[in-house]
Each structure stands twice: as C-alpha cells, then as structure tokens.
Amino acid sequence: NFNDGFAAIKLNGKWNCINTERQLLFNQWFDWVGNFNDGFAVVRLNGKYNFINTERQLLFNQWFDWVADFNDGFSVVKLNGKWNRINAEGQILP
C-alpha cells in the first residue's frame, strides 16, 4: 500500500521503499521499513531504529532503541533508556 506516495517492499528478507514509478528510494536495504506517515517512515537496522524521509535522507545520525511513527510533526523515541519527543527537523526536544 502506498502512503505519501511511497510503499515499503520486501525482497530476500530485506526492506526498502519504492515510489509510484516503482523506483527504489534507497541504495541501502533495511531489516524492516514501516509506512510513511507525516513524510517519514521508521526503519530498523541491526536492532536499532531511525527515520527516513521522502528525500532519501535519514533524520538522525544516531539510531534509537525504539521509535513511534510521526504524528502531527512529532514522534517519541527511546535512547539509552530515556524517552524523548522529537520534531520533524530532527531535534530532540526537552
């Protein structure tokens, strides 16, 4: 199913995304990819989580222990046992 113009696909046990022209979004394949929501999709690689955007970029340089989908421009992440809110600009909020 396409969300925000992209769909997650699975091939040989790895995940990526395609656009409506069926072009791969990323050179890298992930252990899992969620659906796009608010312009971001959750990705998992080696047991850690991050977000990808529709411009083929990771939102953060660091990877999280757990993340929730974006909703209204914000998400909740867990890093080193601490919960934080983040925004769509890639900032961890107090």
PDB file of N, CA and C in Angstrom:
ATOM      1  N   ASN A   1       0.832  -1.189   0.000  1.00  0.00           N
ATOM      2  CA  ASN A   1       0.000   0.000   0.000  1.00  0.00           C
ATOM      3  C   ASN A   1       0.873   1.247   0.000  1.00  0.00           C
ATOM      4  N   PHE A   2       0.489   2.223  -0.782  1.00  0.00           N
ATOM      5  CA  PHE A   2       1.241   3.468  -0.864  1.00  0.00           C
ATOM      6  C   PHE A   2       0.715   4.467   0.169  1.00  0.00           C
ATOM      7  N   ASN A   3       1.636   5.076   0.926  1.00  0.00           N
ATOM      8  CA  ASN A   3       1.348   6.189   1.838  1.00  0.00           C
ATOM      9  C   ASN A   3       2.297   7.314   1.478  1.00  0.00           C
ATOM     10  N   ASP A   4       1.790   8.521   1.367  1.00  0.00           N
ATOM     11  CA  ASP A   4       2.606   9.685   0.991  1.00  0.00           C
ATOM     12  C   ASP A   4       3.374   9.445  -0.309  1.00  0.00           C
ATOM     13  N   GLY A   5       2.859   8.587  -1.208  1.00  0.00           N
ATOM     14  CA  GLY A   5       3.496   8.338  -2.496  1.00  0.00           C
ATOM     15  C   GLY A   5       4.563   7.268  -2.482  1.00  0.00           C
ATOM     16  N   PHE A   6       4.724   6.541  -1.370  1.00  0.00           N
ATOM     17  CA  PHE A   6       5.758   5.514  -1.251  1.00  0.00           C
ATOM     18  C   PHE A   6       5.173   4.258  -0.627  1.00  0.00           C
ATOM     19  N   ALA A   7       5.795   3.129  -0.946  1.00  0.00           N
ATOM     20  CA  ALA A   7       5.377   1.851  -0.368  1.00  0.00           C
ATOM     21  C   ALA A   7       6.613   1.077   0.073  1.00  0.00           C
ATOM     22  N   ALA A   8       6.500   0.390   1.206  1.00  0.00           N
ATOM     23  CA  ALA A   8       7.569  -0.481   1.682  1.00  0.00           C
ATOM     24  C   ALA A   8       7.495  -1.792   0.914  1.00  0.00           C
ATOM     25  N   ILE A   9       8.667  -2.316   0.543  1.00  0.00           N
ATOM     26  CA  ILE A   9       8.726  -3.596  -0.156  1.00  0.00           C
ATOM     27  C   ILE A   9       9.747  -4.493   0.531  1.00  0.00           C
ATOM     28  N   LYS A  10       9.574  -5.797   0.371  1.00  0.00           N
ATOM     29  CA  LYS A  10      10.486  -6.773   0.953  1.00  0.00           C
ATOM     30  C   LYS A  10      11.015  -7.687  -0.144  1.00  0.00           C
ATOM     31  N   LEU A  11      12.342  -7.893  -0.146  1.00  0.00           N
ATOM     32  CA  LEU A  11      12.981  -8.757  -1.124  1.00  0.00           C
ATOM     33  C   LEU A  11      14.115  -9.498  -0.437  1.00  0.00           C
ATOM     34  N   ASN A  12      14.070 -10.806  -0.495  1.00  0.00           N
ATOM     35  CA  ASN A  12      15.119 -11.644   0.115  1.00  0.00           C
ATOM     36  C   ASN A  12      15.351 -11.307   1.579  1.00  0.00           C
ATOM     37  N   GLY A  13      14.277 -11.014   2.311  1.00  0.00           N
ATOM     38  CA  GLY A  13      14.370 -10.771   3.740  1.00  0.00           C
ATOM     39  C   GLY A  13      14.781  -9.362   4.135  1.00  0.00           C
ATOM     40  N   LYS A  14      15.015  -8.471   3.186  1.00  0.00           N
ATOM     41  CA  LYS A  14      15.382  -7.079   3.472  1.00  0.00           C
ATOM     42  C   LYS A  14      14.320  -6.147   2.914  1.00  0.00           C
ATOM     43  N   TRP A  15      14.274  -4.931   3.447  1.00  0.00           N
ATOM     44  CA  TRP A  15      13.223  -3.970   3.111  1.00  0.00           C
ATOM     45  C   TRP A  15      13.792  -2.700   2.487  1.00  0.00           C
ATOM     46  N   ASN A  16      12.980  -2.080   1.647  1.00  0.00           N
ATOM     47  CA  ASN A  16      13.285  -0.813   1.020  1.00  0.00           C
ATOM     48  C   ASN A  16      11.950  -0.143   0.720  1.00  0.00           C
ATOM     49  N   CYS A  17      11.972   0.960   0.012  1.00  0.00           N
ATOM     50  CA  CYS A  17      10.748   1.655  -0.400  1.00  0.00           C
ATOM     51  C   CYS A  17      10.812   1.920  -1.889  1.00  0.00           C
ATOM     52  N   ILE A  18       9.623   1.981  -2.501  1.00  0.00           N
ATOM     53  CA  ILE A  18       9.515   2.393  -3.892  1.00  0.00           C
ATOM     54  C   ILE A  18       8.558   3.567  -3.984  1.00  0.00           C
ATOM     55  N   ASN A  19       8.735   4.343  -5.043  1.00  0.00           N
ATOM     56  CA  ASN A  19       7.783   5.419  -5.313  1.00  0.00           C
ATOM     57  C   ASN A  19       6.717   4.908  -6.281  1.00  0.00           C
ATOM     58  N   THR A  20       5.827   5.757  -6.695  1.00  0.00           N
ATOM     59  CA  THR A  20       4.720   5.327  -7.560  1.00  0.00           C
ATOM     60  C   THR A  20       5.199   4.920  -8.952  1.00  0.00           C
ATOM     61  N   GLU A  21       6.442   5.303  -9.326  1.00  0.00           N
ATOM     62  CA  GLU A  21       7.020   4.853 -10.597  1.00  0.00           C
ATOM     63  C   GLU A  21       7.800   3.550 -10.413  1.00  0.00           C
ATOM     64  N   ARG A  22       7.703   2.961  -9.212  1.00  0.00           N
ATOM     65  CA  ARG A  22       8.353   1.708  -8.850  1.00  0.00           C
ATOM     66  C   ARG A  22       9.878   1.800  -8.828  1.00  0.00           C
ATOM     67  N   GLN A  23      10.389   3.000  -8.516  1.00  0.00           N
ATOM     68  CA  GLN A  23      11.829   3.199  -8.369  1.00  0.00           C
ATOM     69  C   GLN A  23      12.196   3.047  -6.890  1.00  0.00           C
ATOM     70  N   LEU A  24      13.345   2.394  -6.629  1.00  0.00           N
ATOM     71  CA  LEU A  24      13.810   2.235  -5.255  1.00  0.00           C
ATOM     72  C   LEU A  24      14.155   3.596  -4.664  1.00  0.00           C
ATOM     73  N   LEU A  25      13.800   3.787  -3.414  1.00  0.00           N
ATOM     74  CA  LEU A  25      14.077   5.049  -2.744  1.00  0.00           C
ATOM     75  C   LEU A  25      15.495   5.089  -2.188  1.00  0.00           C
ATOM     76  N   PHE A  26      16.017   3.947  -1.732  1.00  0.00           N
ATOM     77  CA  PHE A  26      17.328   3.923  -1.069  1.00  0.00           C
ATOM     78  C   PHE A  26      18.252   2.891  -1.687  1.00  0.00           C
ATOM     79  N   ASN A  27      19.555   3.183  -1.678  1.00  0.00           N
ATOM     80  CA  ASN A  27      20.557   2.209  -2.080  1.00  0.00           C
ATOM     81  C   ASN A  27      20.707   1.144  -1.008  1.00  0.00           C
ATOM     82  N   GLN A  28      20.558   1.536   0.245  1.00  0.00           N
ATOM     83  CA  GLN A  28      20.692   0.623   1.373  1.00  0.00           C
ATOM     84  C   GLN A  28      19.385  -0.119   1.621  1.00  0.00           C
ATOM     85  N   TRP A  29      19.478  -1.388   1.978  1.00  0.00           N
ATOM     86  CA  TRP A  29      18.319  -2.183   2.372  1.00  0.00           C
ATOM     87  C   TRP A  29      18.312  -2.318   3.876  1.00  0.00           C
ATOM     88  N   PHE A  30      17.127  -2.341   4.478  1.00  0.00           N
ATOM     89  CA  PHE A  30      16.967  -2.348   5.931  1.00  0.00           C
ATOM     90  C   PHE A  30      16.392  -3.684   6.403  1.00  0.00           C
ATOM     91  N   ASP A  31      16.467  -3.910   7.704  1.00  0.00           N
ATOM     92  CA  ASP A  31      15.865  -5.102   8.299  1.00  0.00           C
ATOM     93  C   ASP A  31      14.340  -4.995   8.313  1.00  0.00           C
ATOM     94  N   TRP A  32      13.834  -3.771   8.328  1.00  0.00           N
ATOM     95  CA  TRP A  32      12.390  -3.517   8.301  1.00  0.00           C
ATOM     96  C   TRP A  32      12.155  -2.051   7.969  1.00  0.00           C
ATOM     97  N   VAL A  33      11.062  -1.771   7.268  1.00  0.00           N
ATOM     98  CA  VAL A  33      10.643  -0.402   6.948  1.00  0.00           C
ATOM     99  C   VAL A  33       9.138  -0.297   7.199  1.00  0.00           C
ATOM    100  N   GLY A  34       8.733   0.737   7.925  1.00  0.00           N
ATOM    101  CA  GLY A  34       7.321   0.994   8.157  1.00  0.00           C
ATOM    102  C   GLY A  34       6.729   1.844   7.049  1.00  0.00           C
ATOM    103  N   ASN A  35       5.460   2.157   7.173  1.00  0.00           N
ATOM    104  CA  ASN A  35       4.785   3.015   6.211  1.00  0.00           C
ATOM    105  C   ASN A  35       5.129   4.479   6.463  1.00  0.00           C
ATOM    106  N   PHE A  36       5.108   5.275   5.406  1.00  0.00           N
ATOM    107  CA  PHE A  36       5.324   6.707   5.552  1.00  0.00           C
ATOM    108  C   PHE A  36       4.122   7.337   6.240  1.00  0.00           C
ATOM    109  N   ASN A  37       4.418   8.231   7.179  1.00  0.00           N
ATOM    110  CA  ASN A  37       3.398   8.975   7.907  1.00  0.00           C
ATOM    111  C   ASN A  37       3.993  10.346   8.220  1.00  0.00           C
ATOM    112  N   ASP A  38       3.305  11.405   7.864  1.00  0.00           N
ATOM    113  CA  ASP A  38       3.826  12.770   8.053  1.00  0.00           C
ATOM    114  C   ASP A  38       5.166  12.967   7.346  1.00  0.00           C
ATOM    115  N   GLY A  39       5.411  12.260   6.245  1.00  0.00           N
ATOM    116  CA  GLY A  39       6.642  12.437   5.476  1.00  0.00           C
ATOM    117  C   GLY A  39       7.818  11.597   5.935  1.00  0.00           C
ATOM    118  N   PHE A  40       7.635  10.734   6.930  1.00  0.00           N
ATOM    119  CA  PHE A  40       8.714   9.898   7.447  1.00  0.00           C
ATOM    120  C   PHE A  40       8.257   8.457   7.603  1.00  0.00           C
ATOM    121  N   ALA A  41       9.209   7.543   7.451  1.00  0.00           N
ATOM    122  CA  ALA A  41       8.953   6.130   7.731  1.00  0.00           C
ATOM    123  C   ALA A  41      10.000   5.646   8.726  1.00  0.00           C
ATOM    124  N   VAL A  42       9.583   4.765   9.616  1.00  0.00           N
ATOM    125  CA  VAL A  42      10.502   4.152  10.571  1.00  0.00           C
ATOM    126  C   VAL A  42      11.289   3.065   9.840  1.00  0.00           C
ATOM    127  N   VAL A  43      12.604   3.016  10.099  1.00  0.00           N
ATOM    128  CA  VAL A  43      13.440   1.938   9.581  1.00  0.00           C
ATOM    129  C   VAL A  43      14.169   1.271  10.739  1.00  0.00           C
ATOM    130  N   ARG A  44      14.402  -0.043  10.591  1.00  0.00           N
ATOM    131  CA  ARG A  44      15.170  -0.778  11.598  1.00  0.00           C
ATOM    132  C   ARG A  44      16.369  -1.408  10.908  1.00  0.00           C
ATOM    133  N   LEU A  45      17.525  -1.287  11.560  1.00  0.00           N
ATOM    134  CA  LEU A  45      18.754  -1.881  11.058  1.00  0.00           C
ATOM    135  C   LEU A  45      19.582  -2.324  12.251  1.00  0.00           C
ATOM    136  N   ASN A  46      19.924  -3.587  12.279  1.00  0.00           N
ATOM    137  CA  ASN A  46      20.726  -4.152  13.370  1.00  0.00           C
ATOM    138  C   ASN A  46      20.118  -3.893  14.745  1.00  0.00           C
ATOM    139  N   GLY A  47      18.789  -3.983  14.846  1.00  0.00           N
ATOM    140  CA  GLY A  47      18.097  -3.846  16.120  1.00  0.00           C
ATOM    141  C   GLY A  47      17.903  -2.425  16.596  1.00  0.00           C
ATOM    142  N   LYS A  48      18.270  -1.428  15.807  1.00  0.00           N
ATOM    143  CA  LYS A  48      18.095  -0.013  16.156  1.00  0.00           C
ATOM    144  C   LYS A  48      17.180   0.650  15.139  1.00  0.00           C
ATOM    145  N   TYR A  49      16.630   1.797  15.521  1.00  0.00           N
ATOM    146  CA  TYR A  49      15.611   2.471  14.706  1.00  0.00           C
ATOM    147  C   TYR A  49      16.020   3.896  14.353  1.00  0.00           C
ATOM    148  N   ASN A  50      15.509   4.355  13.218  1.00  0.00           N
ATOM    149  CA  ASN A  50      15.709   5.713  12.753  1.00  0.00           C
ATOM    150  C   ASN A  50      14.518   6.051  11.861  1.00  0.00           C
ATOM    151  N   PHE A  51      14.563   7.204  11.237  1.00  0.00           N
ATOM    152  CA  PHE A  51      13.520   7.634  10.311  1.00  0.00           C
ATOM    153  C   PHE A  51      14.156   7.986   8.980  1.00  0.00           C
ATOM    154  N   ILE A  52      13.442   7.693   7.900  1.00  0.00           N
ATOM    155  CA  ILE A  52      13.830   8.144   6.580  1.00  0.00           C
ATOM    156  C   ILE A  52      12.758   9.095   6.073  1.00  0.00           C
ATOM    157  N   ASN A  53      13.176  10.032   5.235  1.00  0.00           N
ATOM    158  CA  ASN A  53      12.189  10.945   4.664  1.00  0.00           C
ATOM    159  C   ASN A  53      12.047  10.696   3.168  1.00  0.00           C
ATOM    160  N   THR A  54      11.152  11.395   2.555  1.00  0.00           N
ATOM    161  CA  THR A  54      10.875  11.194   1.137  1.00  0.00           C
ATOM    162  C   THR A  54      11.977  11.753   0.251  1.00  0.00           C
ATOM    163  N   GLU A  55      12.947  12.453   0.842  1.00  0.00           N
ATOM    164  CA  GLU A  55      14.084  12.991   0.089  1.00  0.00           C
ATOM    165  C   GLU A  55      15.307  12.089   0.213  1.00  0.00           C
ATOM    166  N   ARG A  56      15.078  10.833   0.663  1.00  0.00           N
ATOM    167  CA  ARG A  56      16.126   9.811   0.739  1.00  0.00           C
ATOM    168  C   ARG A  56      17.170  10.085   1.807  1.00  0.00           C
ATOM    169  N   GLN A  57      16.760  10.687   2.894  1.00  0.00           N
ATOM    170  CA  GLN A  57      17.698  11.021   3.968  1.00  0.00           C
ATOM    171  C   GLN A  57      17.253  10.391   5.284  1.00  0.00           C
ATOM    172  N   LEU A  58      18.263  10.011   6.110  1.00  0.00           N
ATOM    173  CA  LEU A  58      17.980   9.633   7.488  1.00  0.00           C
ATOM    174  C   LEU A  58      17.758  10.905   8.289  1.00  0.00           C
ATOM    175  N   LEU A  59      16.829  10.886   9.216  1.00  0.00           N
ATOM    176  CA  LEU A  59      16.532  12.078  10.014  1.00  0.00           C
ATOM    177  C   LEU A  59      17.621  12.337  11.045  1.00  0.00           C
ATOM    178  N   PHE A  60      18.194  11.277  11.612  1.00  0.00           N
ATOM    179  CA  PHE A  60      19.212  11.414  12.661  1.00  0.00           C
ATOM    180  C   PHE A  60      20.474  10.652  12.285  1.00  0.00           C
ATOM    181  N   ASN A  61      21.621  11.133  12.773  1.00  0.00           N
ATOM    182  CA  ASN A  61      22.869  10.389  12.641  1.00  0.00           C
ATOM    183  C   ASN A  61      22.901   9.222  13.612  1.00  0.00           C
ATOM    184  N   GLN A  62      22.273   9.385  14.766  1.00  0.00           N
ATOM    185  CA  GLN A  62      22.235   8.314  15.773  1.00  0.00           C
ATOM    186  C   GLN A  62      21.018   7.431  15.555  1.00  0.00           C
ATOM    187  N   TRP A  63      21.085   6.216  16.064  1.00  0.00           N
ATOM    188  CA  TRP A  63      19.987   5.257  15.972  1.00  0.00           C
ATOM    189  C   TRP A  63      19.408   5.049  17.355  1.00  0.00           C
ATOM    190  N   PHE A  64      18.095   4.803  17.427  1.00  0.00           N
ATOM    191  CA  PHE A  64      17.366   4.733  18.688  1.00  0.00           C
ATOM    192  C   PHE A  64      17.021   3.291  19.054  1.00  0.00           C
ATOM    193  N   ASP A  65      16.739   3.097  20.350  1.00  0.00           N
ATOM    194  CA  ASP A  65      16.323   1.787  20.848  1.00  0.00           C
ATOM    195  C   ASP A  65      14.876   1.477  20.444  1.00  0.00           C
ATOM    196  N   TRP A  66      14.066   2.501  20.288  1.00  0.00           N
ATOM    197  CA  TRP A  66      12.655   2.358  19.916  1.00  0.00           C
ATOM    198  C   TRP A  66      12.161   3.703  19.426  1.00  0.00           C
ATOM    199  N   VAL A  67      11.216   3.691  18.481  1.00  0.00           N
ATOM    200  CA  VAL A  67      10.601   4.926  17.986  1.00  0.00           C
ATOM    201  C   VAL A  67       9.129   4.669  17.686  1.00  0.00           C
ATOM    202  N   ALA A  68       8.341   5.734  17.715  1.00  0.00           N
ATOM    203  CA  ALA A  68       6.938   5.689  17.300  1.00  0.00           C
ATOM    204  C   ALA A  68       6.807   6.435  15.971  1.00  0.00           C
ATOM    205  N   ASP A  69       5.763   6.154  15.226  1.00  0.00           N
ATOM    206  CA  ASP A  69       5.502   6.878  13.982  1.00  0.00           C
ATOM    207  C   ASP A  69       5.315   8.361  14.259  1.00  0.00           C
ATOM    208  N   PHE A  70       5.646   9.179  13.270  1.00  0.00           N
ATOM    209  CA  PHE A  70       5.377  10.610  13.375  1.00  0.00           C
ATOM    210  C   PHE A  70       3.876  10.844  13.309  1.00  0.00           C
ATOM    211  N   ASN A  71       3.435  11.836  14.087  1.00  0.00           N
ATOM    212  CA  ASN A  71       2.042  12.242  14.086  1.00  0.00           C
ATOM    213  C   ASN A  71       2.001  13.723  14.387  1.00  0.00           C
ATOM    214  N   ASP A  72       1.426  14.506  13.491  1.00  0.00           N
ATOM    215  CA  ASP A  72       1.357  15.968  13.634  1.00  0.00           C
ATOM    216  C   ASP A  72       2.726  16.597  13.862  1.00  0.00           C
ATOM    217  N   GLY A  73       3.766  16.066  13.179  1.00  0.00           N
ATOM    218  CA  GLY A  73       5.099  16.664  13.220  1.00  0.00           C
ATOM    219  C   GLY A  73       5.968  16.243  14.382  1.00  0.00           C
ATOM    220  N   PHE A  74       5.513  15.308  15.197  1.00  0.00           N
ATOM    221  CA  PHE A  74       6.297  14.866  16.362  1.00  0.00           C
ATOM    222  C   PHE A  74       6.296  13.342  16.478  1.00  0.00           C
ATOM    223  N   SER A  75       7.319  12.832  17.165  1.00  0.00           N
ATOM    224  CA  SER A  75       7.402  11.411  17.469  1.00  0.00           C
ATOM    225  C   SER A  75       7.982  11.257  18.866  1.00  0.00           C
ATOM    226  N   VAL A  76       7.911  10.040  19.383  1.00  0.00           N
ATOM    227  CA  VAL A  76       8.512   9.694  20.666  1.00  0.00           C
ATOM    228  C   VAL A  76       9.586   8.654  20.383  1.00  0.00           C
ATOM    229  N   VAL A  77      10.770   8.828  21.005  1.00  0.00           N
ATOM    230  CA  VAL A  77      11.878   7.899  20.810  1.00  0.00           C
ATOM    231  C   VAL A  77      12.448   7.494  22.165  1.00  0.00           C
ATOM    232  N   LYS A  78      13.087   6.338  22.174  1.00  0.00           N
ATOM    233  CA  LYS A  78      13.769   5.869  23.381  1.00  0.00           C
ATOM    234  C   LYS A  78      15.244   5.695  23.040  1.00  0.00           C
ATOM    235  N   LEU A  79      16.102   6.336  23.838  1.00  0.00           N
ATOM    236  CA  LEU A  79      17.546   6.281  23.637  1.00  0.00           C
ATOM    237  C   LEU A  79      18.219   6.116  24.988  1.00  0.00           C
ATOM    238  N   ASN A  80      18.984   5.068  25.140  1.00  0.00           N
ATOM    239  CA  ASN A  80      19.701   4.791  26.391  1.00  0.00           C
ATOM    240  C   ASN A  80      18.757   4.778  27.591  1.00  0.00           C
ATOM    241  N   GLY A  81      17.572   4.192  27.413  1.00  0.00           N
ATOM    242  CA  GLY A  81      16.615   4.060  28.499  1.00  0.00           C
ATOM    243  C   GLY A  81      15.807   5.297  28.800  1.00  0.00           C
ATOM    244  N   LYS A  82      15.995   6.380  28.052  1.00  0.00           N
ATOM    245  CA  LYS A  82      15.261   7.630  28.277  1.00  0.00           C
ATOM    246  C   LYS A  82      14.334   7.905  27.108  1.00  0.00           C
ATOM    247  N   TRP A  83      13.126   8.375  27.449  1.00  0.00           N
ATOM    248  CA  TRP A  83      12.126   8.718  26.442  1.00  0.00           C
ATOM    249  C   TRP A  83      12.224  10.196  26.116  1.00  0.00           C
ATOM    250  N   ASN A  84      12.116  10.526  24.842  1.00  0.00           N
ATOM    251  CA  ASN A  84      12.166  11.911  24.376  1.00  0.00           C
ATOM    252  C   ASN A  84      11.167  12.120  23.254  1.00  0.00           C
ATOM    253  N   ARG A  85      10.765  13.375  23.093  1.00  0.00           N
ATOM    254  CA  ARG A  85       9.991  13.766  21.921  1.00  0.00           C
ATOM    255  C   ARG A  85      10.956  14.340  20.906  1.00  0.00           C
ATOM    256  N   ILE A  86      10.665  14.128  19.618  1.00  0.00           N
ATOM    257  CA  ILE A  86      11.469  14.726  18.556  1.00  0.00           C
ATOM    258  C   ILE A  86      10.528  15.427  17.584  1.00  0.00           C
ATOM    259  N   ASN A  87      11.108  16.353  16.813  1.00  0.00           N
ATOM    260  CA  ASN A  87      10.302  17.025  15.796  1.00  0.00           C
ATOM    261  C   ASN A  87      10.797  16.649  14.401  1.00  0.00           C
ATOM    262  N   ALA A  88      10.105  17.125  13.398  1.00  0.00           N
ATOM    263  CA  ALA A  88      10.403  16.773  12.013  1.00  0.00           C
ATOM    264  C   ALA A  88      11.697  17.392  11.496  1.00  0.00           C
ATOM    265  N   GLU A  89      12.280  18.321  12.249  1.00  0.00           N
ATOM    266  CA  GLU A  89      13.561  18.906  11.884  1.00  0.00           C
ATOM    267  C   GLU A  89      14.720  18.103  12.435  1.00  0.00           C
ATOM    268  N   GLY A  90      14.426  16.994  13.101  1.00  0.00           N
ATOM    269  CA  GLY A  90      15.481  16.141  13.652  1.00  0.00           C
ATOM    270  C   GLY A  90      16.025  16.616  14.984  1.00  0.00           C
ATOM    271  N   GLN A  91      15.238  17.389  15.716  1.00  0.00           N
ATOM    272  CA  GLN A  91      15.671  17.891  17.018  1.00  0.00           C
ATOM    273  C   GLN A  91      15.042  17.077  18.138  1.00  0.00           C
ATOM    274  N   ILE A  92      15.856  16.741  19.123  1.00  0.00           N
ATOM    275  CA  ILE A  92      15.344  16.101  20.324  1.00  0.00           C
ATOM    276  C   ILE A  92      14.867  17.203  21.263  1.00  0.00           C
ATOM    277  N   LEU A  93      13.626  17.131  21.688  1.00  0.00           N
ATOM    278  CA  LEU A  93      13.018  18.184  22.492  1.00  0.00           C
ATOM    279  C   LEU A  93      13.125  17.855  23.985  1.00  0.00           C
ATOM    280  N   PRO A  94      13.243  18.901  24.821  1.00  0.00           N
ATOM    281  CA  PRO A  94      13.320  18.654  26.273  1.00  0.00           C
ATOM    282  C   PRO A  94      11.989  18.185  26.842  1.00  0.00           C
TER     283      PRO A  94
END
